[in-house]
C-alpha cells in the first residue's frame, strides 16, 4: 500500500480515509492548497532504512520490527525531498532516522540524569562530524551511525557545501547541550530565547542545506542569502517547528519538558493552556500565509536567474526545485504528525516514556 493513498497526487486510485485531525490541530489551507506528494522510491526507502537501523544497532531489532514503519520517518522525508536521486534520498532518510534516535537518546539522558553520558556523546558527535571515516566502527551506535550517514551526505556536493553543513550541525549539537542544561535545571526559556534556540535544535538550516542535495547542486551565496529565498526557507521550517510544538504539547507536558513554545507562553506570558494553543496556532497560520506571499517572489527570482545560458537554466531549475520542496515540507510535516506513532501519546502505557526508545545509554545500565 502507498504511504498516503488518500493523497490527490499519489500515483494510485485507491481511496483510504485520511487520518482524523483534531479541530485544534486542523489546518484546512494545508489540506486544500498544499497537495501531498510522495517520492516513487518510498517503498524501498522504508525497507532500506529499517534495515539500516537494525544494522547500525540504532534501535533494538524487536523495536524496529514493531515500531519503525509506524513512526513514519521515511514517509516524512519521501514527502519532502522530491526530485532527489534514490541514493541521495536514502542518505537523507537514514540521517533523518538517526536524528530522531539521537533526539530520543538526548531525552532519555535528561530523564535519567545521565549528564556524563550526554557529555561524552556530545564530544564524540563533534569528532565524528569532523572525521566520519575514523568513526565508522565506533562502539557507540549513535556515533557510528552519524559517521555513516554524514559521510554519505558529504559525498555529493563540493567541499564548500560540506563545510557549511558541518558548521550548521556543530551548532545544532551545541544547541542540544543548552537544552540538556535547561531541562536538568528546570529552566523554561523566555519566548524569544526559546524561538532562537528552537531554530537550532530543529536544525532549520540543516534541512534547508539538504534541499540543495535534492536539487543536485550547491546554490551560490547570492541565491541562498537572497531575502525572499531565505524567508521562504525560514517560514517552511518555522511552520514545521511550531506545528510540532502544537502537536507535541501533551507529550511534552507529560514528560516534564521545558522546551515548547506553548510552555514558554504559559510560563512567561501568563497565558492559559487554551490561550497558548491558540497563540501557537496563530503563528503557524502566519507561516503559511507568509510563505504563500513570498513564494511568488522566489519564482520571479528563478525566472531572472534563467537568463538563457546553460548555467542560468540550471540555476533557475535548482531554485524552483528547492522552493517546490519547501512547499512540500508543509504537507509532509502536517500529515506526519497525525500518522506517526511518535505523537500518539494516548496509546502509550506510560505517557512519559515512548515505547520505541531504548532507556539505556550506550555501554551503561
mmCIF file of N, CA and C in Angstrom, residues 142-261:
data_model
loop_
_atom_site.group_PDB
_atom_site.id
_atom_site.type_symbol
_atom_site.label_atom_id
_atom_site.label_comp_id
_atom_site.label_asym_id
_atom_site.label_seq_id
_atom_site.Cartn_x
_atom_site.Cartn_y
_atom_site.Cartn_z
ATOM 1 N N UNK A 142 25.256 5.431 18.075
ATOM 2 C CA UNK A 142 24.901 6.770 17.618
ATOM 3 C C UNK A 142 26.081 7.473 16.958
ATOM 4 N N UNK A 143 27.262 7.282 17.482
ATOM 5 C CA UNK A 143 28.456 7.886 16.893
ATOM 6 C C UNK A 143 28.743 7.249 15.538
ATOM 7 N N UNK A 144 28.730 5.921 15.477
ATOM 8 C CA UNK A 144 28.971 5.228 14.218
ATOM 9 C C UNK A 144 27.881 5.545 13.197
ATOM 10 N N UNK A 145 26.631 5.677 13.669
ATOM 11 C CA UNK A 145 25.532 5.989 12.765
ATOM 12 C C UNK A 145 25.659 7.368 12.162
ATOM 13 N N UNK A 146 26.079 8.348 12.953
ATOM 14 C CA UNK A 146 26.308 9.689 12.400
ATOM 15 C C UNK A 146 27.451 9.648 11.399
ATOM 16 N N UNK A 147 28.534 8.948 11.745
ATOM 17 C CA UNK A 147 29.677 8.862 10.838
ATOM 18 C C UNK A 147 29.252 8.287 9.489
ATOM 19 N N UNK A 148 28.437 7.234 9.523
ATOM 20 C CA UNK A 148 27.991 6.610 8.286
ATOM 21 C C UNK A 148 27.077 7.540 7.493
ATOM 22 N N UNK A 149 26.047 8.074 8.141
ATOM 23 C CA UNK A 149 25.067 8.880 7.403
ATOM 24 C C UNK A 149 25.657 10.217 6.951
ATOM 25 N N UNK A 150 26.420 10.885 7.820
ATOM 26 C CA UNK A 150 27.024 12.157 7.430
ATOM 27 C C UNK A 150 28.065 11.950 6.344
ATOM 28 N N UNK A 151 28.850 10.875 6.455
ATOM 29 C CA UNK A 151 29.841 10.594 5.424
ATOM 30 C C UNK A 151 29.212 10.432 4.054
ATOM 31 N N UNK A 152 28.054 9.801 4.007
ATOM 32 C CA UNK A 152 27.356 9.635 2.736
ATOM 33 C C UNK A 152 26.820 10.969 2.221
ATOM 34 N N UNK A 153 26.264 11.787 3.111
ATOM 35 C CA UNK A 153 25.742 13.087 2.695
ATOM 36 C C UNK A 153 26.845 13.978 2.131
ATOM 37 N N UNK A 154 28.025 13.872 2.700
ATOM 38 C CA UNK A 154 29.133 14.749 2.302
ATOM 39 C C UNK A 154 29.784 14.315 0.996
ATOM 40 N N UNK A 155 29.282 13.257 0.379
ATOM 41 C CA UNK A 155 29.904 12.744 -0.846
ATOM 42 C C UNK A 155 29.297 13.317 -2.117
ATOM 43 N N UNK A 156 28.253 14.126 -2.000
ATOM 44 C CA UNK A 156 27.511 14.512 -3.205
ATOM 45 C C UNK A 156 27.844 15.887 -3.758
ATOM 46 N N UNK A 157 28.187 16.845 -2.894
ATOM 47 C CA UNK A 157 28.405 18.221 -3.339
ATOM 48 C C UNK A 157 29.811 18.684 -2.966
ATOM 49 N N UNK A 158 30.238 19.847 -3.456
ATOM 50 C CA UNK A 158 31.616 20.302 -3.216
ATOM 51 C C UNK A 158 31.931 20.553 -1.751
ATOM 52 N N UNK A 159 33.224 20.735 -1.493
ATOM 53 C CA UNK A 159 33.705 20.952 -0.135
ATOM 54 C C UNK A 159 33.110 22.172 0.528
ATOM 55 N N UNK A 160 32.756 23.193 -0.245
ATOM 56 C CA UNK A 160 32.157 24.389 0.356
ATOM 57 C C UNK A 160 30.803 24.055 0.991
ATOM 58 N N UNK A 161 30.017 23.204 0.312
ATOM 59 C CA UNK A 161 28.740 22.768 0.893
ATOM 60 C C UNK A 161 29.004 21.916 2.130
ATOM 61 N N UNK A 162 29.967 21.015 2.037
ATOM 62 C CA UNK A 162 30.292 20.144 3.175
ATOM 63 C C UNK A 162 30.674 20.952 4.409
ATOM 64 N N UNK A 163 31.474 21.975 4.198
ATOM 65 C CA UNK A 163 31.907 22.815 5.319
ATOM 66 C C UNK A 163 30.721 23.519 5.956
ATOM 67 N N UNK A 164 29.825 24.007 5.123
ATOM 68 C CA UNK A 164 28.635 24.693 5.629
ATOM 69 C C UNK A 164 27.735 23.729 6.402
ATOM 70 N N UNK A 165 27.503 22.550 5.843
ATOM 71 C CA UNK A 165 26.671 21.558 6.513
ATOM 72 C C UNK A 165 27.260 21.192 7.871
ATOM 73 N N UNK A 166 28.560 20.926 7.902
ATOM 74 C CA UNK A 166 29.212 20.556 9.165
ATOM 75 C C UNK A 166 29.129 21.698 10.170
ATOM 76 N N UNK A 167 29.343 22.927 9.721
ATOM 77 C CA UNK A 167 29.253 24.078 10.631
ATOM 78 C C UNK A 167 27.855 24.176 11.224
ATOM 79 N N UNK A 168 26.860 24.022 10.377
ATOM 80 C CA UNK A 168 25.481 24.093 10.868
ATOM 81 C C UNK A 168 25.188 22.981 11.870
ATOM 82 N N UNK A 169 25.717 21.779 11.623
ATOM 83 C CA UNK A 169 25.383 20.697 12.540
ATOM 84 C C UNK A 169 26.177 20.770 13.842
ATOM 85 N N UNK A 170 27.392 21.277 13.800
ATOM 86 C CA UNK A 170 28.115 21.523 15.053
ATOM 87 C C UNK A 170 27.284 22.456 15.956
ATOM 88 N N UNK A 171 26.659 23.461 15.338
ATOM 89 C CA UNK A 171 25.837 24.401 16.086
ATOM 90 C C UNK A 171 24.614 23.706 16.681
ATOM 91 N N UNK A 172 24.038 22.763 15.936
ATOM 92 C CA UNK A 172 22.887 22.006 16.430
ATOM 93 C C UNK A 172 23.277 21.185 17.664
ATOM 94 N N UNK A 173 24.436 20.538 17.612
ATOM 95 C CA UNK A 173 24.890 19.735 18.754
ATOM 96 C C UNK A 173 25.014 20.606 20.004
ATOM 97 N N UNK A 174 25.585 21.792 19.842
ATOM 98 C CA UNK A 174 25.738 22.690 20.996
ATOM 99 C C UNK A 174 24.387 23.190 21.503
ATOM 100 N N UNK A 175 23.435 23.381 20.581
ATOM 101 C CA UNK A 175 22.093 23.792 20.998
ATOM 102 C C UNK A 175 21.425 22.692 21.814
ATOM 103 N N UNK A 176 21.642 21.440 21.423
ATOM 104 C CA UNK A 176 21.115 20.323 22.201
ATOM 105 C C UNK A 176 21.734 20.307 23.599
ATOM 106 N N UNK A 177 22.991 20.724 23.708
ATOM 107 C CA UNK A 177 23.608 20.787 25.039
ATOM 108 C C UNK A 177 22.941 21.862 25.886
ATOM 109 N N UNK A 178 22.585 22.995 25.275
ATOM 110 C CA UNK A 178 21.873 24.032 26.019
ATOM 111 C C UNK A 178 20.507 23.510 26.474
ATOM 112 N N UNK A 179 19.847 22.753 25.609
ATOM 113 C CA UNK A 179 18.575 22.143 26.008
ATOM 114 C C UNK A 179 18.769 21.189 27.188
ATOM 115 N N UNK A 180 19.837 20.403 27.128
ATOM 116 C CA UNK A 180 20.099 19.459 28.219
ATOM 117 C C UNK A 180 20.224 20.214 29.538
ATOM 118 N N UNK A 181 20.997 21.281 29.532
ATOM 119 C CA UNK A 181 21.212 22.032 30.773
ATOM 120 C C UNK A 181 19.922 22.706 31.256
ATOM 121 N N UNK A 182 19.140 23.237 30.307
ATOM 122 C CA UNK A 182 17.855 23.838 30.687
ATOM 123 C C UNK A 182 16.941 22.817 31.354
ATOM 124 N N UNK A 183 16.857 21.640 30.765
ATOM 125 C CA UNK A 183 15.967 20.626 31.320
ATOM 126 C C UNK A 183 16.486 20.101 32.660
ATOM 127 N N UNK A 184 17.797 19.910 32.753
ATOM 128 C CA UNK A 184 18.362 19.410 34.007
ATOM 129 C C UNK A 184 18.112 20.382 35.158
ATOM 130 N N UNK A 185 18.085 21.679 34.834
ATOM 131 C CA UNK A 185 17.894 22.708 35.858
ATOM 132 C C UNK A 185 16.447 23.179 35.951
ATOM 133 N N UNK A 186 15.553 22.600 35.117
ATOM 134 C CA UNK A 186 14.155 23.003 35.133
ATOM 135 C C UNK A 186 13.930 24.420 34.657
ATOM 136 N N UNK A 187 14.812 24.917 33.773
ATOM 137 C CA UNK A 187 14.741 26.298 33.305
ATOM 138 C C UNK A 187 13.917 26.375 32.017
ATOM 139 N N UNK A 188 12.821 27.095 32.048
ATOM 140 C CA UNK A 188 11.975 27.291 30.867
ATOM 141 C C UNK A 188 12.380 28.616 30.221
ATOM 142 N N UNK A 189 12.920 28.586 28.994
ATOM 143 C CA UNK A 189 13.383 29.843 28.382
ATOM 144 C C UNK A 189 12.219 30.770 28.050
ATOM 145 N N UNK A 190 12.513 32.072 28.056
ATOM 146 C CA UNK A 190 11.532 33.048 27.601
ATOM 147 C C UNK A 190 11.201 32.832 26.138
ATOM 148 N N UNK A 191 10.160 33.475 25.673
ATOM 149 C CA UNK A 191 9.664 33.201 24.323
ATOM 150 C C UNK A 191 10.730 33.482 23.264
ATOM 151 N N UNK A 192 11.358 34.641 23.298
ATOM 152 C CA UNK A 192 12.336 34.970 22.252
ATOM 153 C C UNK A 192 13.569 34.073 22.344
ATOM 154 N N UNK A 193 14.020 33.788 23.572
ATOM 155 C CA UNK A 193 15.156 32.873 23.731
ATOM 156 C C UNK A 193 14.797 31.485 23.215
ATOM 157 N N UNK A 194 13.575 31.078 23.510
ATOM 158 C CA UNK A 194 13.140 29.763 23.035
ATOM 159 C C UNK A 194 13.110 29.713 21.517
ATOM 160 N N UNK A 195 12.564 30.732 20.879
ATOM 161 C CA UNK A 195 12.459 30.712 19.417
ATOM 162 C C UNK A 195 13.840 30.653 18.770
ATOM 163 N N UNK A 196 14.794 31.371 19.324
ATOM 164 C CA UNK A 196 16.156 31.336 18.780
ATOM 165 C C UNK A 196 16.769 29.957 18.959
ATOM 166 N N UNK A 197 16.566 29.354 20.133
ATOM 167 C CA UNK A 197 17.104 28.020 20.386
ATOM 168 C C UNK A 197 16.419 26.983 19.503
ATOM 169 N N UNK A 198 15.122 27.122 19.313
ATOM 170 C CA UNK A 198 14.352 26.154 18.526
ATOM 171 C C UNK A 198 14.820 26.111 17.082
ATOM 172 N N UNK A 199 15.224 27.255 16.537
ATOM 173 C CA UNK A 199 15.718 27.261 15.152
ATOM 174 C C UNK A 199 16.960 26.385 15.017
ATOM 175 N N UNK A 200 17.687 26.249 16.101
ATOM 176 C CA UNK A 200 18.891 25.412 16.085
ATOM 177 C C UNK A 200 18.568 23.957 16.384
ATOM 178 N N UNK A 201 17.780 23.703 17.426
ATOM 179 C CA UNK A 201 17.508 22.306 17.780
ATOM 180 C C UNK A 201 16.618 21.627 16.748
ATOM 181 N N UNK A 202 15.793 22.382 16.057
ATOM 182 C CA UNK A 202 15.009 21.800 14.973
ATOM 183 C C UNK A 202 15.856 21.641 13.709
ATOM 184 N N UNK A 203 17.049 22.246 13.719
ATOM 185 C CA UNK A 203 18.008 22.147 12.602
ATOM 186 C C UNK A 203 17.474 22.778 11.326
ATOM 187 N N UNK A 204 16.912 23.990 11.468
ATOM 188 C CA UNK A 204 16.351 24.684 10.304
ATOM 189 C C UNK A 204 17.296 24.674 9.102
ATOM 190 N N UNK A 205 18.549 25.031 9.356
ATOM 191 C CA UNK A 205 19.445 25.241 8.208
ATOM 192 C C UNK A 205 20.031 23.934 7.703
ATOM 193 N N UNK A 206 19.976 22.875 8.498
ATOM 194 C CA UNK A 206 20.382 21.555 8.003
ATOM 195 C C UNK A 206 19.405 21.069 6.949
ATOM 196 N N UNK A 207 18.098 21.101 7.273
ATOM 197 C CA UNK A 207 17.100 20.604 6.313
ATOM 198 C C UNK A 207 17.071 21.491 5.073
ATOM 199 N N UNK A 208 17.367 22.785 5.251
ATOM 200 C CA UNK A 208 17.443 23.684 4.097
ATOM 201 C C UNK A 208 18.676 23.388 3.259
ATOM 202 N N UNK A 209 19.815 23.130 3.895
ATOM 203 C CA UNK A 209 21.016 22.723 3.149
ATOM 204 C C UNK A 209 20.728 21.504 2.282
ATOM 205 N N UNK A 210 19.976 20.556 2.837
ATOM 206 C CA UNK A 210 19.725 19.294 2.131
ATOM 207 C C UNK A 210 18.819 19.481 0.919
ATOM 208 N N UNK A 211 18.122 20.612 0.830
ATOM 209 C CA UNK A 211 17.371 20.908 -0.392
ATOM 210 C C UNK A 211 18.308 20.980 -1.595
ATOM 211 N N UNK A 212 19.507 21.490 -1.370
ATOM 212 C CA UNK A 212 20.473 21.590 -2.462
ATOM 213 C C UNK A 212 20.929 20.204 -2.909
ATOM 214 N N UNK A 213 21.091 19.287 -1.955
ATOM 215 C CA UNK A 213 21.414 17.909 -2.307
ATOM 216 C C UNK A 213 20.324 17.321 -3.187
ATOM 217 N N UNK A 214 19.086 17.587 -2.805
ATOM 218 C CA UNK A 214 17.954 17.078 -3.577
ATOM 219 C C UNK A 214 17.944 17.665 -4.984
ATOM 220 N N UNK A 215 18.273 18.944 -5.084
ATOM 221 C CA UNK A 215 18.294 19.619 -6.387
ATOM 222 C C UNK A 215 19.518 19.261 -7.213
ATOM 223 N N UNK A 216 20.533 18.696 -6.567
ATOM 224 C CA UNK A 216 21.714 18.246 -7.304
ATOM 225 C C UNK A 216 22.767 19.301 -7.527
ATOM 226 N N UNK A 217 22.671 20.441 -6.844
ATOM 227 C CA UNK A 217 23.721 21.442 -6.998
ATOM 228 C C UNK A 217 23.723 22.393 -5.814
ATOM 229 N N UNK A 218 24.902 22.909 -5.527
ATOM 230 C CA UNK A 218 25.054 23.915 -4.484
ATOM 231 C C UNK A 218 24.608 25.265 -5.027
ATOM 232 N N UNK A 219 23.868 26.002 -4.229
ATOM 233 C CA UNK A 219 23.433 27.335 -4.623
ATOM 234 C C UNK A 219 24.474 28.367 -4.190
ATOM 235 N N UNK A 220 24.692 29.396 -5.010
ATOM 236 C CA UNK A 220 25.641 30.445 -4.600
ATOM 237 C C UNK A 220 25.054 31.271 -3.450
ATOM 238 N N UNK A 221 25.937 31.930 -2.721
ATOM 239 C CA UNK A 221 25.501 32.760 -1.603
ATOM 240 C C UNK A 221 24.473 33.796 -2.036
ATOM 241 N N UNK A 222 24.630 34.341 -3.249
ATOM 242 C CA UNK A 222 23.717 35.382 -3.716
ATOM 243 C C UNK A 222 22.284 34.886 -3.795
ATOM 244 N N UNK A 223 22.106 33.585 -3.981
ATOM 245 C CA UNK A 223 20.764 32.998 -4.013
ATOM 246 C C UNK A 223 20.340 32.588 -2.608
ATOM 247 N N UNK A 224 21.175 31.852 -1.897
ATOM 248 C CA UNK A 224 20.809 31.365 -0.565
ATOM 249 C C UNK A 224 20.505 32.505 0.401
ATOM 250 N N UNK A 225 21.243 33.612 0.236
ATOM 251 C CA UNK A 225 21.062 34.736 1.141
ATOM 252 C C UNK A 225 20.127 35.803 0.583
ATOM 253 N N UNK A 226 19.540 35.541 -0.578
ATOM 254 C CA UNK A 226 18.563 36.479 -1.129
ATOM 255 C C UNK A 226 17.399 36.558 -0.145
ATOM 256 N N UNK A 227 16.931 37.763 0.208
ATOM 257 C CA UNK A 227 15.899 37.891 1.255
ATOM 258 C C UNK A 227 14.662 37.036 1.007
ATOM 259 N N UNK A 228 14.204 36.942 -0.223
ATOM 260 C CA UNK A 228 12.984 36.165 -0.493
ATOM 261 C C UNK A 228 13.231 34.671 -0.336
ATOM 262 N N UNK A 229 14.353 34.195 -0.874
ATOM 263 C CA UNK A 229 14.671 32.766 -0.759
ATOM 264 C C UNK A 229 14.855 32.388 0.709
ATOM 265 N N UNK A 230 15.582 33.220 1.428
ATOM 266 C CA UNK A 230 15.852 32.905 2.834
ATOM 267 C C UNK A 230 14.559 32.962 3.663
ATOM 268 N N UNK A 231 13.679 33.903 3.355
ATOM 269 C CA UNK A 231 12.430 33.992 4.101
ATOM 270 C C UNK A 231 11.541 32.777 3.816
ATOM 271 N N UNK A 232 11.471 32.356 2.569
ATOM 272 C CA UNK A 232 10.666 31.177 2.231
ATOM 273 C C UNK A 232 11.193 29.950 2.973
ATOM 274 N N UNK A 233 12.527 29.797 2.994
ATOM 275 C CA UNK A 233 13.129 28.656 3.685
ATOM 276 C C UNK A 233 12.832 28.717 5.180
ATOM 277 N N UNK A 234 12.980 29.906 5.766
ATOM 278 C CA UNK A 234 12.748 30.051 7.204
ATOM 279 C C UNK A 234 11.292 29.773 7.561
ATOM 280 N N UNK A 235 10.365 30.276 6.759
ATOM 281 C CA UNK A 235 8.947 30.075 7.064
ATOM 282 C C UNK A 235 8.561 28.606 6.990
ATOM 283 N N UNK A 236 9.128 27.889 6.028
ATOM 284 C CA UNK A 236 8.797 26.465 5.930
ATOM 285 C C UNK A 236 9.285 25.716 7.163
ATOM 286 N N UNK A 237 10.434 26.110 7.672
ATOM 287 C CA UNK A 237 10.985 25.457 8.854
ATOM 288 C C UNK A 237 10.282 25.907 10.138
ATOM 289 N N UNK A 238 9.965 27.205 10.226
ATOM 290 C CA UNK A 238 9.242 27.686 11.407
ATOM 291 C C UNK A 238 7.878 27.001 11.502
ATOM 292 N N UNK A 239 7.211 26.857 10.367
ATOM 293 C CA UNK A 239 5.939 26.143 10.366
ATOM 294 C C UNK A 239 6.116 24.763 10.981
ATOM 295 N N UNK A 240 7.138 24.046 10.517
ATOM 296 C CA UNK A 240 7.350 22.676 10.995
ATOM 297 C C UNK A 240 7.645 22.647 12.484
ATOM 298 N N UNK A 241 8.501 23.543 12.949
ATOM 299 C CA UNK A 241 8.883 23.550 14.368
ATOM 300 C C UNK A 241 7.701 23.912 15.253
ATOM 301 N N UNK A 242 6.946 24.922 14.845
ATOM 302 C CA UNK A 242 5.848 25.374 15.706
ATOM 303 C C UNK A 242 4.650 24.431 15.612
ATOM 304 N N UNK A 243 4.414 23.831 14.456
ATOM 305 C CA UNK A 243 3.335 22.851 14.370
ATOM 306 C C UNK A 243 3.691 21.623 15.212
ATOM 307 N N UNK A 244 4.981 21.273 15.215
ATOM 308 C CA UNK A 244 5.436 20.190 16.087
ATOM 309 C C UNK A 244 5.166 20.539 17.548
ATOM 310 N N UNK A 245 5.433 21.787 17.929
ATOM 311 C CA UNK A 245 5.156 22.215 19.302
ATOM 312 C C UNK A 245 3.672 22.091 19.616
ATOM 313 N N UNK A 246 2.839 22.469 18.671
ATOM 314 C CA UNK A 246 1.402 22.396 18.864
ATOM 315 C C UNK A 246 0.959 20.949 19.088
ATOM 316 N N UNK A 247 1.484 20.045 18.250
ATOM 317 C CA UNK A 247 1.072 18.641 18.318
ATOM 318 C C UNK A 247 1.690 17.898 19.500
ATOM 319 N N UNK A 248 2.898 18.279 19.875
ATOM 320 C CA UNK A 248 3.609 17.534 20.916
ATOM 321 C C UNK A 248 3.420 18.117 22.306
ATOM 322 N N UNK A 249 2.625 19.168 22.421
ATOM 323 C CA UNK A 249 2.449 19.801 23.731
ATOM 324 C C UNK A 249 1.965 18.814 24.797
ATOM 325 N N UNK A 250 0.958 17.967 24.532
ATOM 326 C CA UNK A 250 0.547 16.998 25.573
ATOM 327 C C UNK A 250 1.668 16.045 25.964
ATOM 328 N N UNK A 251 2.415 15.556 24.946
ATOM 329 C CA UNK A 251 3.528 14.645 25.207
ATOM 330 C C UNK A 251 4.587 15.324 26.064
ATOM 331 N N UNK A 252 4.886 16.583 25.768
ATOM 332 C CA UNK A 252 5.982 17.265 26.450
ATOM 333 C C UNK A 252 5.574 17.737 27.846
ATOM 334 N N UNK A 253 4.310 18.069 28.043
ATOM 335 C CA UNK A 253 3.840 18.361 29.395
ATOM 336 C C UNK A 253 3.911 17.097 30.234
ATOM 337 N N UNK A 254 3.504 15.953 29.649
ATOM 338 C CA UNK A 254 3.550 14.675 30.370
ATOM 339 C C UNK A 254 4.972 14.296 30.741
ATOM 340 N N UNK A 255 5.937 14.672 29.887
ATOM 341 C CA UNK A 255 7.327 14.315 30.132
ATOM 342 C C UNK A 255 8.120 15.378 30.847
ATOM 343 N N UNK A 256 7.444 16.379 31.437
ATOM 344 C CA UNK A 256 8.117 17.463 32.169
ATOM 345 C C UNK A 256 9.132 18.189 31.297
ATOM 346 N N UNK A 257 8.806 18.379 30.033
ATOM 347 C CA UNK A 257 9.673 19.122 29.125
ATOM 348 C C UNK A 257 9.621 20.611 29.480
ATOM 349 N N UNK A 258 10.639 21.346 29.052
ATOM 350 C CA UNK A 258 10.650 22.794 29.258
ATOM 351 C C UNK A 258 10.782 23.537 27.928
ATOM 352 N N UNK A 259 10.926 22.788 26.826
ATOM 353 C CA UNK A 259 11.147 23.409 25.528
ATOM 354 C C UNK A 259 9.946 23.182 24.617
ATOM 355 N N UNK A 260 9.070 24.138 24.625
ATOM 356 C CA UNK A 260 7.903 24.121 23.758
ATOM 357 C C UNK A 260 7.381 25.546 23.754
ATOM 358 N N UNK A 261 7.026 26.052 22.591
ATOM 359 C CA UNK A 261 6.548 27.430 22.523
ATOM 360 C C UNK A 261 5.343 27.636 23.437
#
